[in-house]
Each structure stands twice: as C-alpha cells, then as structure tokens.
Amino acid sequence: MRKKKPFLAIVLTGFLLAGGYFVAQEYGLFDPASGAAQPPKLAEGIDDGDGQAGGELEGDVPGAGNSNAGGGISVPDPDGGSDNKSTDKPAETNKPKPTATTTPGTGNTPGASGEEGISRGENGDIAVIAEPHSATALVNPFNKLPEDYEPDDLVYPDVKFIFSEKVEKRMLRKEAAEALEKLFAGAEEDGIYLAGVSAYRSHATQTKLFDRYVKRDGYEKARTYSALPGTSEHETGLAVDLSGSDGSCAAADCFGDTKEAAWLAKHASEYGFIIRYPKGKDEITGYQYEPWHLRYVGAELAGELASSGLTLEEYYNAVPVTK
C-alpha cells in the first residue's frame, strides 16, 4: 500500500501558508500590490513587544509645527528662538479651567482659539502647559506637557492588569489610582470584570518610542500614528487603557462591542473618568475612537462632559483648526 503521509503533509503546509497570507493581509502586515511588509497599526497604549509602552494611533493631525521632517528629532523647536512666557488663563467662566499655557512664538498673545492660553494649532502652534499637575489640563497634539514634567505622586493601583510585572505602565497618579480602584469595585458589583492594559508612560519612553518610528518611517509618517513626546495623555499619569479581565480585544476596535466597554461608557464618569476619544469625534480630538482609553478629570468635570457629550476640546472651546 502506498503511503499518503507526504502528500497530506504538502496539502496541510499549503493550507497553512495560504491562511498566513490572508491573516497578514487582513491585519495590514502585507501589501498584496507591492508584496512589501507593512508596519502594524498601533493603538494608544498597546504594547509593541519591547516590554514598555507601545504607540498611539492618531487621526490626521493638522500642522506639524517647526518640525525637522524625517530628521529623527522628536519634538519640533516650538518657539523659533524666542522666550516663552505664560499667558493668562481663559476668560472667566463657571467651567473648570484647563490651566495656563505658553503659546510658542506668540509671547502673551492669546491662543488661536480666541481664549487666552489655549492653542488650536493655528500655524502649527504647540502650547506648553504651565500647570501640568492639574487633573483638568488639556493635553492634545497642540497643548503639550513641559519637557521636564514627571508626576511626583505615581503609585501602583490595586487592580488587575493583563501583565504581572511592576513596570511604569502599571502606575497612575495617586488620585487617579484610588478612583480606578473604586471603578473596578463598582464594575464587579455589576458583574463586570476589568483589567488594566497600559497607564503611565514617561516622557523618556514616549521620546524613545517616537524616535524609533521616525527612524523607521520618517517624521511625517510617524506623526500620523504616534504622538509627539509631551502630547500623549499617558505622560500625565491620569490616563489608563482597559480591557476585559481576560485581555481579549485589548486596545483593539473590537473592545467597543463588549459588555465591559458598554459599562464604562455608562458609568466611568461616576468615578471621575471620561472616554477621552469618543466615537465620531476624531476630527476634534485628533484620535480615532478608543473606547478603552480613560482619562481621569475628577467627578465634577467628568459628569458634566458625560451629560453634555462634549470632548475636552469642545468644552474649552479649543477645537483644533483644520486645513
């Protein structure tokens, strides 16, 4: 009797190779037109295999500042050689203020939003936040943390993460950590079990990450999916990415269809958190819909944002200029 094992092995190998091709094509790892490998799309806070923090997937960010495109320099020179001076806070209002900022190259001139101290990115302006410790600070592609900013009250929240190591991405500022512990407890009471994916990311880590992408893809391409150092909310120690307790759909679009995401959308504000990048607001926030990315802003502001449906940019009248 003839043996058929070699034939079966060849058939099975063919199926595996074909399956691998379609998986790679589906996830953007292979360009069928050119045959070239493509870099995977990274979402905010997802690990990229280096044991630290991963990249961020942004929408189109208008204006690139005074950048040295493709030069491997992570942060554009914002002030063009002029001295930075803090501007006044936004005009008096009943809403919390996002803190004063310095608008590079404009001295004490109000930011492009029409409110003092907030940049909308007109002409590529990037403002430096003068009070980065504020829980309500506006951090986005046009309002960045100071180069030397580092939270001084980072702790490890007593909640489950999808990894066991005690590394920086497990940390949050004390107030946010305590609020997160209460959020996890409240979720469990409703039969919802969560896990942390990524929290704090140091300025050094974000700089290293962004520079690596610049070297790989060039400055302009890197800007389309990774935040400039200082403009990532993870650097505040107030942002955290969450998933279900089993880690499935961690920092992935499919998380939006889970019961965990539905619970967070309904209840996160009760604990002082907001879904920072909501659906349909990518042109305003500069980021795609990220149901997993929570930002701590305090119970009062979180409640108002949740009830109004506004983003931080809309709340502070700092919607980015589009070109």
mmCIF file of C-alpha atoms in Angstrom:
data_model
loop_
_atom_site.group_PDB
_atom_site.id
_atom_site.type_symbol
_atom_site.label_atom_id
_atom_site.label_comp_id
_atom_site.label_asym_id
_atom_site.label_seq_id
_atom_site.Cartn_x
_atom_site.Cartn_y
_atom_site.Cartn_z
ATOM 1 C CA MET A 1 0.000 0.000 0.000
ATOM 2 C CA ARG A 2 1.354 3.422 -0.957
ATOM 3 C CA LYS A 3 1.950 5.831 1.882
ATOM 4 C CA LYS A 4 -0.016 9.086 1.638
ATOM 5 C CA LYS A 5 1.587 10.952 4.518
ATOM 6 C CA PRO A 6 3.973 13.028 2.350
ATOM 7 C CA PHE A 7 1.055 14.123 0.161
ATOM 8 C CA LEU A 8 -1.047 15.052 3.198
ATOM 9 C CA ALA A 9 1.866 16.997 4.671
ATOM 10 C CA ILE A 10 2.218 19.004 1.459
ATOM 11 C CA VAL A 11 -1.525 19.774 1.398
ATOM 12 C CA LEU A 12 -1.557 20.857 5.037
ATOM 13 C CA THR A 13 1.507 23.042 4.522
ATOM 14 C CA GLY A 14 -0.243 24.729 1.593
ATOM 15 C CA PHE A 15 -3.304 25.493 3.700
ATOM 16 C CA LEU A 16 -1.156 26.953 6.474
ATOM 17 C CA LEU A 17 0.782 29.182 4.087
ATOM 18 C CA ALA A 18 -2.393 30.418 2.439
ATOM 19 C CA GLY A 19 -4.002 31.071 5.813
ATOM 20 C CA GLY A 20 -0.966 33.007 6.984
ATOM 21 C CA TYR A 21 -1.075 35.159 3.843
ATOM 22 C CA PHE A 22 -4.722 36.122 4.344
ATOM 23 C CA VAL A 23 -4.208 36.832 8.053
ATOM 24 C CA ALA A 24 -1.243 39.090 7.252
ATOM 25 C CA GLN A 25 -3.253 40.869 4.579
ATOM 26 C CA GLU A 26 -6.270 41.272 6.873
ATOM 27 C CA TYR A 27 -4.224 42.938 9.624
ATOM 28 C CA GLY A 28 -2.282 45.186 7.308
ATOM 29 C CA LEU A 29 1.011 43.363 7.687
ATOM 30 C CA PHE A 30 1.363 42.654 3.985
ATOM 31 C CA ASP A 31 0.648 44.768 0.919
ATOM 32 C CA PRO A 32 -0.643 42.421 -1.805
ATOM 33 C CA ALA A 33 0.023 45.022 -4.500
ATOM 34 C CA SER A 34 3.712 45.522 -3.797
ATOM 35 C CA GLY A 35 4.456 42.431 -1.749
ATOM 36 C CA ALA A 36 6.064 44.656 0.890
ATOM 37 C CA ALA A 37 5.651 44.105 4.601
ATOM 38 C CA GLN A 38 3.661 46.838 6.320
ATOM 39 C CA PRO A 39 4.148 48.103 9.892
ATOM 40 C CA PRO A 40 1.240 47.063 12.134
ATOM 41 C CA LYS A 41 -1.216 49.736 13.176
ATOM 42 C CA LEU A 42 -0.734 50.607 16.825
ATOM 43 C CA ALA A 43 -3.408 51.918 19.140
ATOM 44 C CA GLU A 44 -2.964 54.179 22.136
ATOM 45 C CA GLY A 45 -1.077 52.321 24.863
ATOM 46 C CA ILE A 46 -0.768 48.958 23.156
ATOM 47 C CA ASP A 47 2.474 47.062 23.703
ATOM 48 C CA ASP A 48 4.701 46.713 20.682
ATOM 49 C CA GLY A 49 6.891 43.962 22.106
ATOM 50 C CA ASP A 50 9.622 45.959 23.814
ATOM 51 C CA GLY A 51 8.262 45.416 27.319
ATOM 52 C CA GLN A 52 7.468 49.076 27.813
ATOM 53 C CA ALA A 53 4.768 51.071 26.074
ATOM 54 C CA GLY A 54 3.533 50.985 22.548
ATOM 55 C CA GLY A 55 2.457 53.578 20.044
ATOM 56 C CA GLU A 56 -0.654 55.603 19.513
ATOM 57 C CA LEU A 57 -2.926 55.670 16.534
ATOM 58 C CA GLU A 58 -3.929 59.221 15.695
ATOM 59 C CA GLY A 59 -6.174 60.721 13.102
ATOM 60 C CA ASP A 60 -4.714 63.379 10.818
ATOM 61 C CA VAL A 61 -3.014 65.998 12.944
ATOM 62 C CA PRO A 62 -3.195 69.433 11.271
ATOM 63 C CA GLY A 63 0.050 71.361 11.360
ATOM 64 C CA ALA A 64 3.427 69.910 12.271
ATOM 65 C CA GLY A 65 4.961 72.943 13.921
ATOM 66 C CA ASN A 66 8.500 73.951 13.026
ATOM 67 C CA SER A 67 9.492 70.366 12.517
ATOM 68 C CA ASN A 68 12.583 68.876 11.024
ATOM 69 C CA ALA A 69 10.765 66.297 8.964
ATOM 70 C CA GLY A 70 12.446 62.955 8.767
ATOM 71 C CA GLY A 71 15.415 64.155 10.767
ATOM 72 C CA GLY A 72 14.875 61.872 13.730
ATOM 73 C CA ILE A 73 14.176 64.845 16.028
ATOM 74 C CA SER A 74 11.150 64.043 18.085
ATOM 75 C CA VAL A 75 9.869 67.466 19.165
ATOM 76 C CA PRO A 76 9.838 70.483 16.843
ATOM 77 C CA ASP A 77 11.511 73.663 18.092
ATOM 78 C CA PRO A 78 8.340 75.450 19.203
ATOM 79 C CA ASP A 79 9.489 78.986 19.903
ATOM 80 C CA GLY A 80 11.735 79.794 16.982
ATOM 81 C CA GLY A 81 14.346 81.130 19.393
ATOM 82 C CA SER A 82 12.011 83.465 21.285
ATOM 83 C CA ASP A 83 11.424 83.341 25.044
ATOM 84 C CA ASN A 84 8.337 81.510 26.224
ATOM 85 C CA LYS A 85 6.063 83.458 28.544
ATOM 86 C CA SER A 86 2.981 82.112 30.276
ATOM 87 C CA THR A 87 -0.271 83.638 29.114
ATOM 88 C CA ASP A 88 -3.299 84.376 31.239
ATOM 89 C CA LYS A 89 -5.913 81.721 31.881
ATOM 90 C CA PRO A 90 -9.062 81.534 29.727
ATOM 91 C CA ALA A 91 -11.698 84.191 30.252
ATOM 92 C CA GLU A 92 -13.743 83.896 33.417
ATOM 93 C CA THR A 93 -16.339 81.153 33.206
ATOM 94 C CA ASN A 94 -18.168 78.765 35.500
ATOM 95 C CA LYS A 95 -16.438 75.772 33.956
ATOM 96 C CA PRO A 96 -13.085 74.475 35.235
ATOM 97 C CA LYS A 97 -10.066 76.000 33.518
ATOM 98 C CA PRO A 98 -7.547 73.828 31.651
ATOM 99 C CA THR A 99 -4.600 75.754 33.149
ATOM 100 C CA ALA A 100 -2.463 78.456 31.626
ATOM 101 C CA THR A 101 -0.174 77.621 28.758
ATOM 102 C CA THR A 102 2.605 79.199 26.780
ATOM 103 C CA THR A 103 1.981 79.581 23.073
ATOM 104 C CA PRO A 104 5.329 79.256 21.269
ATOM 105 C CA GLY A 105 6.375 82.251 19.241
ATOM 106 C CA THR A 106 3.480 84.455 20.386
ATOM 107 C CA GLY A 107 4.578 85.750 23.791
ATOM 108 C CA ASN A 108 1.491 86.800 25.733
ATOM 109 C CA THR A 109 -0.793 86.643 22.723
ATOM 110 C CA PRO A 110 -3.922 84.529 23.356
ATOM 111 C CA GLY A 111 -4.029 81.109 21.750
ATOM 112 C CA ALA A 112 -5.624 80.621 18.352
ATOM 113 C CA SER A 113 -8.904 79.524 19.933
ATOM 114 C CA GLY A 114 -9.822 83.078 20.899
ATOM 115 C CA GLU A 115 -9.416 82.154 24.572
ATOM 116 C CA GLU A 116 -6.160 83.049 26.260
ATOM 117 C CA GLY A 117 -3.689 80.264 26.938
ATOM 118 C CA ILE A 118 -5.115 77.574 24.652
ATOM 119 C CA SER A 119 -3.698 76.607 21.296
ATOM 120 C CA ARG A 120 -5.867 75.227 18.494
ATOM 121 C CA GLY A 121 -2.843 74.518 16.346
ATOM 122 C CA GLU A 122 -3.194 77.506 14.037
ATOM 123 C CA ASN A 123 0.014 77.851 12.003
ATOM 124 C CA GLY A 124 1.267 74.719 13.743
ATOM 125 C CA ASP A 125 1.465 76.362 17.185
ATOM 126 C CA ILE A 126 2.020 73.968 20.085
ATOM 127 C CA ALA A 127 1.377 75.451 23.534
ATOM 128 C CA VAL A 128 3.269 74.334 26.641
ATOM 129 C CA ILE A 129 1.002 73.660 29.623
ATOM 130 C CA ALA A 130 2.027 75.855 32.555
ATOM 131 C CA GLU A 131 0.191 73.824 35.225
ATOM 132 C CA PRO A 132 0.650 70.205 34.120
ATOM 133 C CA HIS A 133 -0.264 68.815 37.565
ATOM 134 C CA SER A 134 -3.887 69.912 37.135
ATOM 135 C CA ALA A 135 -6.294 66.988 36.724
ATOM 136 C CA THR A 136 -8.195 69.049 34.136
ATOM 137 C CA ALA A 137 -5.184 70.010 31.992
ATOM 138 C CA LEU A 138 -5.860 69.838 28.258
ATOM 139 C CA VAL A 139 -3.233 67.583 26.656
ATOM 140 C CA ASN A 140 -3.506 67.042 22.919
ATOM 141 C CA PRO A 141 -1.428 67.475 19.741
ATOM 142 C CA PHE A 142 -1.406 71.266 20.243
ATOM 143 C CA ASN A 143 -1.042 71.507 24.049
ATOM 144 C CA LYS A 144 1.969 69.661 25.407
ATOM 145 C CA LEU A 145 3.485 68.917 28.785
ATOM 146 C CA PRO A 146 6.797 70.582 29.688
ATOM 147 C CA GLU A 147 9.928 68.685 28.685
ATOM 148 C CA ASP A 148 10.878 68.056 32.317
ATOM 149 C CA TYR A 149 7.408 67.122 33.575
ATOM 150 C CA GLU A 150 7.221 63.998 35.705
ATOM 151 C CA PRO A 151 4.369 63.239 38.132
ATOM 152 C CA ASP A 152 5.624 63.101 41.723
ATOM 153 C CA ASP A 153 2.781 61.020 43.162
ATOM 154 C CA LEU A 154 2.786 57.881 40.997
ATOM 155 C CA VAL A 155 1.574 54.691 42.692
ATOM 156 C CA TYR A 156 0.549 51.187 41.675
ATOM 157 C CA PRO A 157 -3.277 50.944 41.773
ATOM 158 C CA ASP A 158 -4.533 47.790 43.466
ATOM 159 C CA VAL A 159 -6.295 46.445 40.377
ATOM 160 C CA LYS A 160 -5.676 43.633 37.929
ATOM 161 C CA PHE A 161 -3.545 44.216 34.816
ATOM 162 C CA ILE A 162 -3.060 41.888 31.871
ATOM 163 C CA PHE A 163 0.607 41.508 32.887
ATOM 164 C CA SER A 164 2.199 40.837 36.259
ATOM 165 C CA GLU A 165 5.383 42.936 36.115
ATOM 166 C CA LYS A 166 5.594 46.115 38.188
ATOM 167 C CA VAL A 167 6.721 48.496 35.469
ATOM 168 C CA GLU A 168 5.953 52.150 34.773
ATOM 169 C CA LYS A 169 2.935 51.448 32.545
ATOM 170 C CA ARG A 170 1.177 49.950 35.575
ATOM 171 C CA MET A 171 1.322 53.228 37.510
ATOM 172 C CA LEU A 172 -1.071 56.155 37.910
ATOM 173 C CA ARG A 173 -1.098 59.326 39.940
ATOM 174 C CA LYS A 174 -2.471 58.691 43.437
ATOM 175 C CA GLU A 175 -5.860 60.390 42.960
ATOM 176 C CA ALA A 176 -6.494 58.606 39.669
ATOM 177 C CA ALA A 177 -5.300 55.282 41.097
ATOM 178 C CA GLU A 178 -7.725 55.486 44.011
ATOM 179 C CA ALA A 179 -10.563 56.386 41.642
ATOM 180 C CA LEU A 180 -9.656 53.451 39.399
ATOM 181 C CA GLU A 181 -9.807 51.045 42.353
ATOM 182 C CA LYS A 182 -13.339 52.277 43.098
ATOM 183 C CA LEU A 183 -14.278 51.934 39.424
ATOM 184 C CA PHE A 184 -13.100 48.318 39.350
ATOM 185 C CA ALA A 185 -15.037 47.572 42.539
ATOM 186 C CA GLY A 186 -18.180 49.169 41.135
ATOM 187 C CA ALA A 187 -17.839 47.185 37.919
ATOM 188 C CA GLU A 188 -17.510 43.910 39.838
ATOM 189 C CA GLU A 189 -20.701 44.677 41.737
ATOM 190 C CA ASP A 190 -22.414 44.745 38.346
ATOM 191 C CA GLY A 191 -20.748 41.545 37.195
ATOM 192 C CA ILE A 192 -18.181 43.315 35.001
ATOM 193 C CA TYR A 193 -14.540 42.277 35.384
ATOM 194 C CA LEU A 194 -11.860 44.576 34.003
ATOM 195 C CA ALA A 195 -8.090 44.607 33.615
ATOM 196 C CA GLY A 196 -5.572 47.362 33.013
ATOM 197 C CA VAL A 197 -3.595 47.343 29.759
ATOM 198 C CA SER A 198 -1.365 50.423 29.973
ATOM 199 C CA ALA A 199 -1.287 53.516 32.198
ATOM 200 C CA TYR A 200 1.640 55.881 32.805
ATOM 201 C CA ARG A 201 4.296 56.410 30.157
ATOM 202 C CA SER A 202 7.307 58.562 30.942
ATOM 203 C CA HIS A 203 8.488 61.349 28.662
ATOM 204 C CA ALA A 204 11.685 59.379 28.064
ATOM 205 C CA THR A 205 9.706 56.324 26.973
ATOM 206 C CA GLN A 206 7.479 58.354 24.637
ATOM 207 C CA THR A 207 10.537 60.080 23.155
ATOM 208 C CA LYS A 208 12.310 56.765 22.569
ATOM 209 C CA LEU A 209 9.159 55.317 21.036
ATOM 210 C CA PHE A 210 8.539 58.246 18.692
ATOM 211 C CA ASP A 211 12.175 58.467 17.614
ATOM 212 C CA ARG A 212 12.133 54.781 16.720
ATOM 213 C CA TYR A 213 9.135 55.340 14.457
ATOM 214 C CA VAL A 214 10.787 58.399 12.874
ATOM 215 C CA LYS A 215 13.866 56.345 12.022
ATOM 216 C CA ARG A 216 11.690 53.597 10.576
ATOM 217 C CA ASP A 217 9.079 55.575 8.645
ATOM 218 C CA GLY A 218 10.201 59.223 8.603
ATOM 219 C CA TYR A 219 8.887 62.137 10.654
ATOM 220 C CA GLU A 220 5.705 62.911 8.707
ATOM 221 C CA LYS A 221 4.586 59.274 8.588
ATOM 222 C CA ALA A 222 5.353 58.798 12.296
ATOM 223 C CA ARG A 223 3.154 61.794 13.131
ATOM 224 C CA THR A 224 0.130 60.022 11.631
ATOM 225 C CA TYR A 225 0.126 57.220 14.202
ATOM 226 C CA SER A 226 2.347 58.223 17.133
ATOM 227 C CA ALA A 227 2.093 61.213 19.472
ATOM 228 C CA LEU A 228 4.871 63.755 19.784
ATOM 229 C CA PRO A 229 6.601 63.476 23.158
ATOM 230 C CA GLY A 230 4.710 65.631 25.626
ATOM 231 C CA THR A 231 1.374 65.355 23.808
ATOM 232 C CA SER A 232 0.409 61.865 24.979
ATOM 233 C CA GLU A 233 -2.118 61.715 27.812
ATOM 234 C CA HIS A 234 -0.305 58.668 29.163
ATOM 235 C CA GLU A 235 2.506 61.013 30.254
ATOM 236 C CA THR A 236 0.141 62.771 32.683
ATOM 237 C CA GLY A 237 -0.305 59.687 34.871
ATOM 238 C CA LEU A 238 -4.056 60.297 34.585
ATOM 239 C CA ALA A 239 -4.828 58.039 31.606
ATOM 240 C CA VAL A 240 -5.316 54.289 31.502
ATOM 241 C CA ASP A 241 -6.300 51.761 28.857
ATOM 242 C CA LEU A 242 -8.630 48.976 29.995
ATOM 243 C CA SER A 243 -9.858 45.643 28.685
ATOM 244 C CA GLY A 244 -11.905 42.743 29.942
ATOM 245 C CA SER A 245 -10.262 40.606 32.619
ATOM 246 C CA ASP A 246 -9.151 38.037 30.041
ATOM 247 C CA GLY A 247 -7.316 40.680 27.998
ATOM 248 C CA SER A 248 -9.275 39.991 24.831
ATOM 249 C CA CYS A 249 -9.669 42.940 22.454
ATOM 250 C CA ALA A 250 -7.082 44.905 24.468
ATOM 251 C CA ALA A 251 -6.627 48.317 22.798
ATOM 252 C CA ALA A 252 -8.466 46.999 19.729
ATOM 253 C CA ASP A 253 -11.599 48.159 17.913
ATOM 254 C CA CYS A 254 -13.488 45.018 18.917
ATOM 255 C CA PHE A 255 -13.435 46.205 22.546
ATOM 256 C CA GLY A 256 -16.159 48.690 21.637
ATOM 257 C CA ASP A 257 -18.598 45.808 21.150
ATOM 258 C CA THR A 258 -18.011 44.251 24.581
ATOM 259 C CA LYS A 259 -20.119 44.485 27.724
ATOM 260 C CA GLU A 260 -17.108 45.966 29.503
ATOM 261 C CA ALA A 261 -16.986 48.885 27.066
ATOM 262 C CA ALA A 262 -20.728 49.431 27.414
ATOM 263 C CA TRP A 263 -20.398 49.543 31.205
ATOM 264 C CA LEU A 264 -17.506 52.002 31.049
ATOM 265 C CA ALA A 265 -19.366 54.298 28.651
ATOM 266 C CA LYS A 266 -22.294 54.401 31.081
ATOM 267 C CA HIS A 267 -20.521 54.504 34.442
ATOM 268 C CA ALA A 268 -16.925 55.771 34.088
ATOM 269 C CA SER A 269 -17.913 59.373 34.761
ATOM 270 C CA GLU A 270 -19.312 58.364 38.168
ATOM 271 C CA TYR A 271 -15.713 57.710 39.207
ATOM 272 C CA GLY A 272 -14.162 60.807 37.625
ATOM 273 C CA PHE A 273 -13.138 59.273 34.279
ATOM 274 C CA ILE A 274 -14.178 60.074 30.721
ATOM 275 C CA ILE A 275 -13.887 58.149 27.470
ATOM 276 C CA ARG A 276 -11.366 60.615 26.124
ATOM 277 C CA TYR A 277 -11.655 59.769 22.424
ATOM 278 C CA PRO A 278 -15.353 59.099 21.740
ATOM 279 C CA LYS A 279 -16.892 57.835 18.517
ATOM 280 C CA GLY A 280 -17.381 60.423 15.781
ATOM 281 C CA LYS A 281 -15.053 62.976 17.381
ATOM 282 C CA ASP A 282 -11.759 62.015 15.726
ATOM 283 C CA GLU A 283 -11.564 65.264 13.738
ATOM 284 C CA ILE A 284 -11.817 67.160 17.038
ATOM 285 C CA THR A 285 -9.606 65.089 19.342
ATOM 286 C CA GLY A 286 -7.073 64.044 16.689
ATOM 287 C CA TYR A 287 -7.514 60.379 17.649
ATOM 288 C CA GLN A 288 -9.673 57.549 16.416
ATOM 289 C CA TYR A 289 -12.483 56.195 18.605
ATOM 290 C CA GLU A 290 -10.831 54.493 21.576
ATOM 291 C CA PRO A 291 -13.426 53.056 23.970
ATOM 292 C CA TRP A 292 -10.621 51.585 26.069
ATOM 293 C CA HIS A 293 -8.805 54.875 26.806
ATOM 294 C CA LEU A 294 -9.972 56.522 30.043
ATOM 295 C CA ARG A 295 -8.765 59.885 31.328
ATOM 296 C CA TYR A 296 -9.227 60.990 34.920
ATOM 297 C CA VAL A 297 -10.509 64.583 35.198
ATOM 298 C CA GLY A 298 -12.371 64.456 38.527
ATOM 299 C CA ALA A 299 -16.004 63.673 39.243
ATOM 300 C CA GLU A 300 -17.396 67.176 38.636
ATOM 301 C CA LEU A 301 -15.941 67.708 35.168
ATOM 302 C CA ALA A 302 -16.422 64.062 34.170
ATOM 303 C CA GLY A 303 -20.128 64.303 34.995
ATOM 304 C CA GLU A 304 -20.582 67.478 33.002
ATOM 305 C CA LEU A 305 -18.749 66.103 29.973
ATOM 306 C CA ALA A 306 -20.731 62.856 30.099
ATOM 307 C CA SER A 307 -24.076 64.644 30.276
ATOM 308 C CA SER A 308 -23.226 67.145 27.540
ATOM 309 C CA GLY A 309 -21.473 64.727 25.198
ATOM 310 C CA LEU A 310 -18.607 67.180 24.744
ATOM 311 C CA THR A 311 -14.912 66.420 24.435
ATOM 312 C CA LEU A 312 -12.342 68.390 26.398
ATOM 313 C CA GLU A 313 -11.528 70.342 23.223
ATOM 314 C CA GLU A 314 -15.166 71.372 22.759
ATOM 315 C CA TYR A 315 -15.650 72.110 26.444
ATOM 316 C CA TYR A 316 -12.743 74.554 26.477
ATOM 317 C CA ASN A 317 -13.541 75.955 23.026
ATOM 318 C CA ALA A 318 -10.212 74.635 21.798
ATOM 319 C CA VAL A 319 -11.334 72.643 18.764
ATOM 320 C CA PRO A 320 -8.284 72.254 16.502
ATOM 321 C CA VAL A 321 -8.006 74.311 13.343
ATOM 322 C CA THR A 322 -8.498 72.152 10.251
ATOM 323 C CA LYS A 323 -6.825 72.920 6.936
#
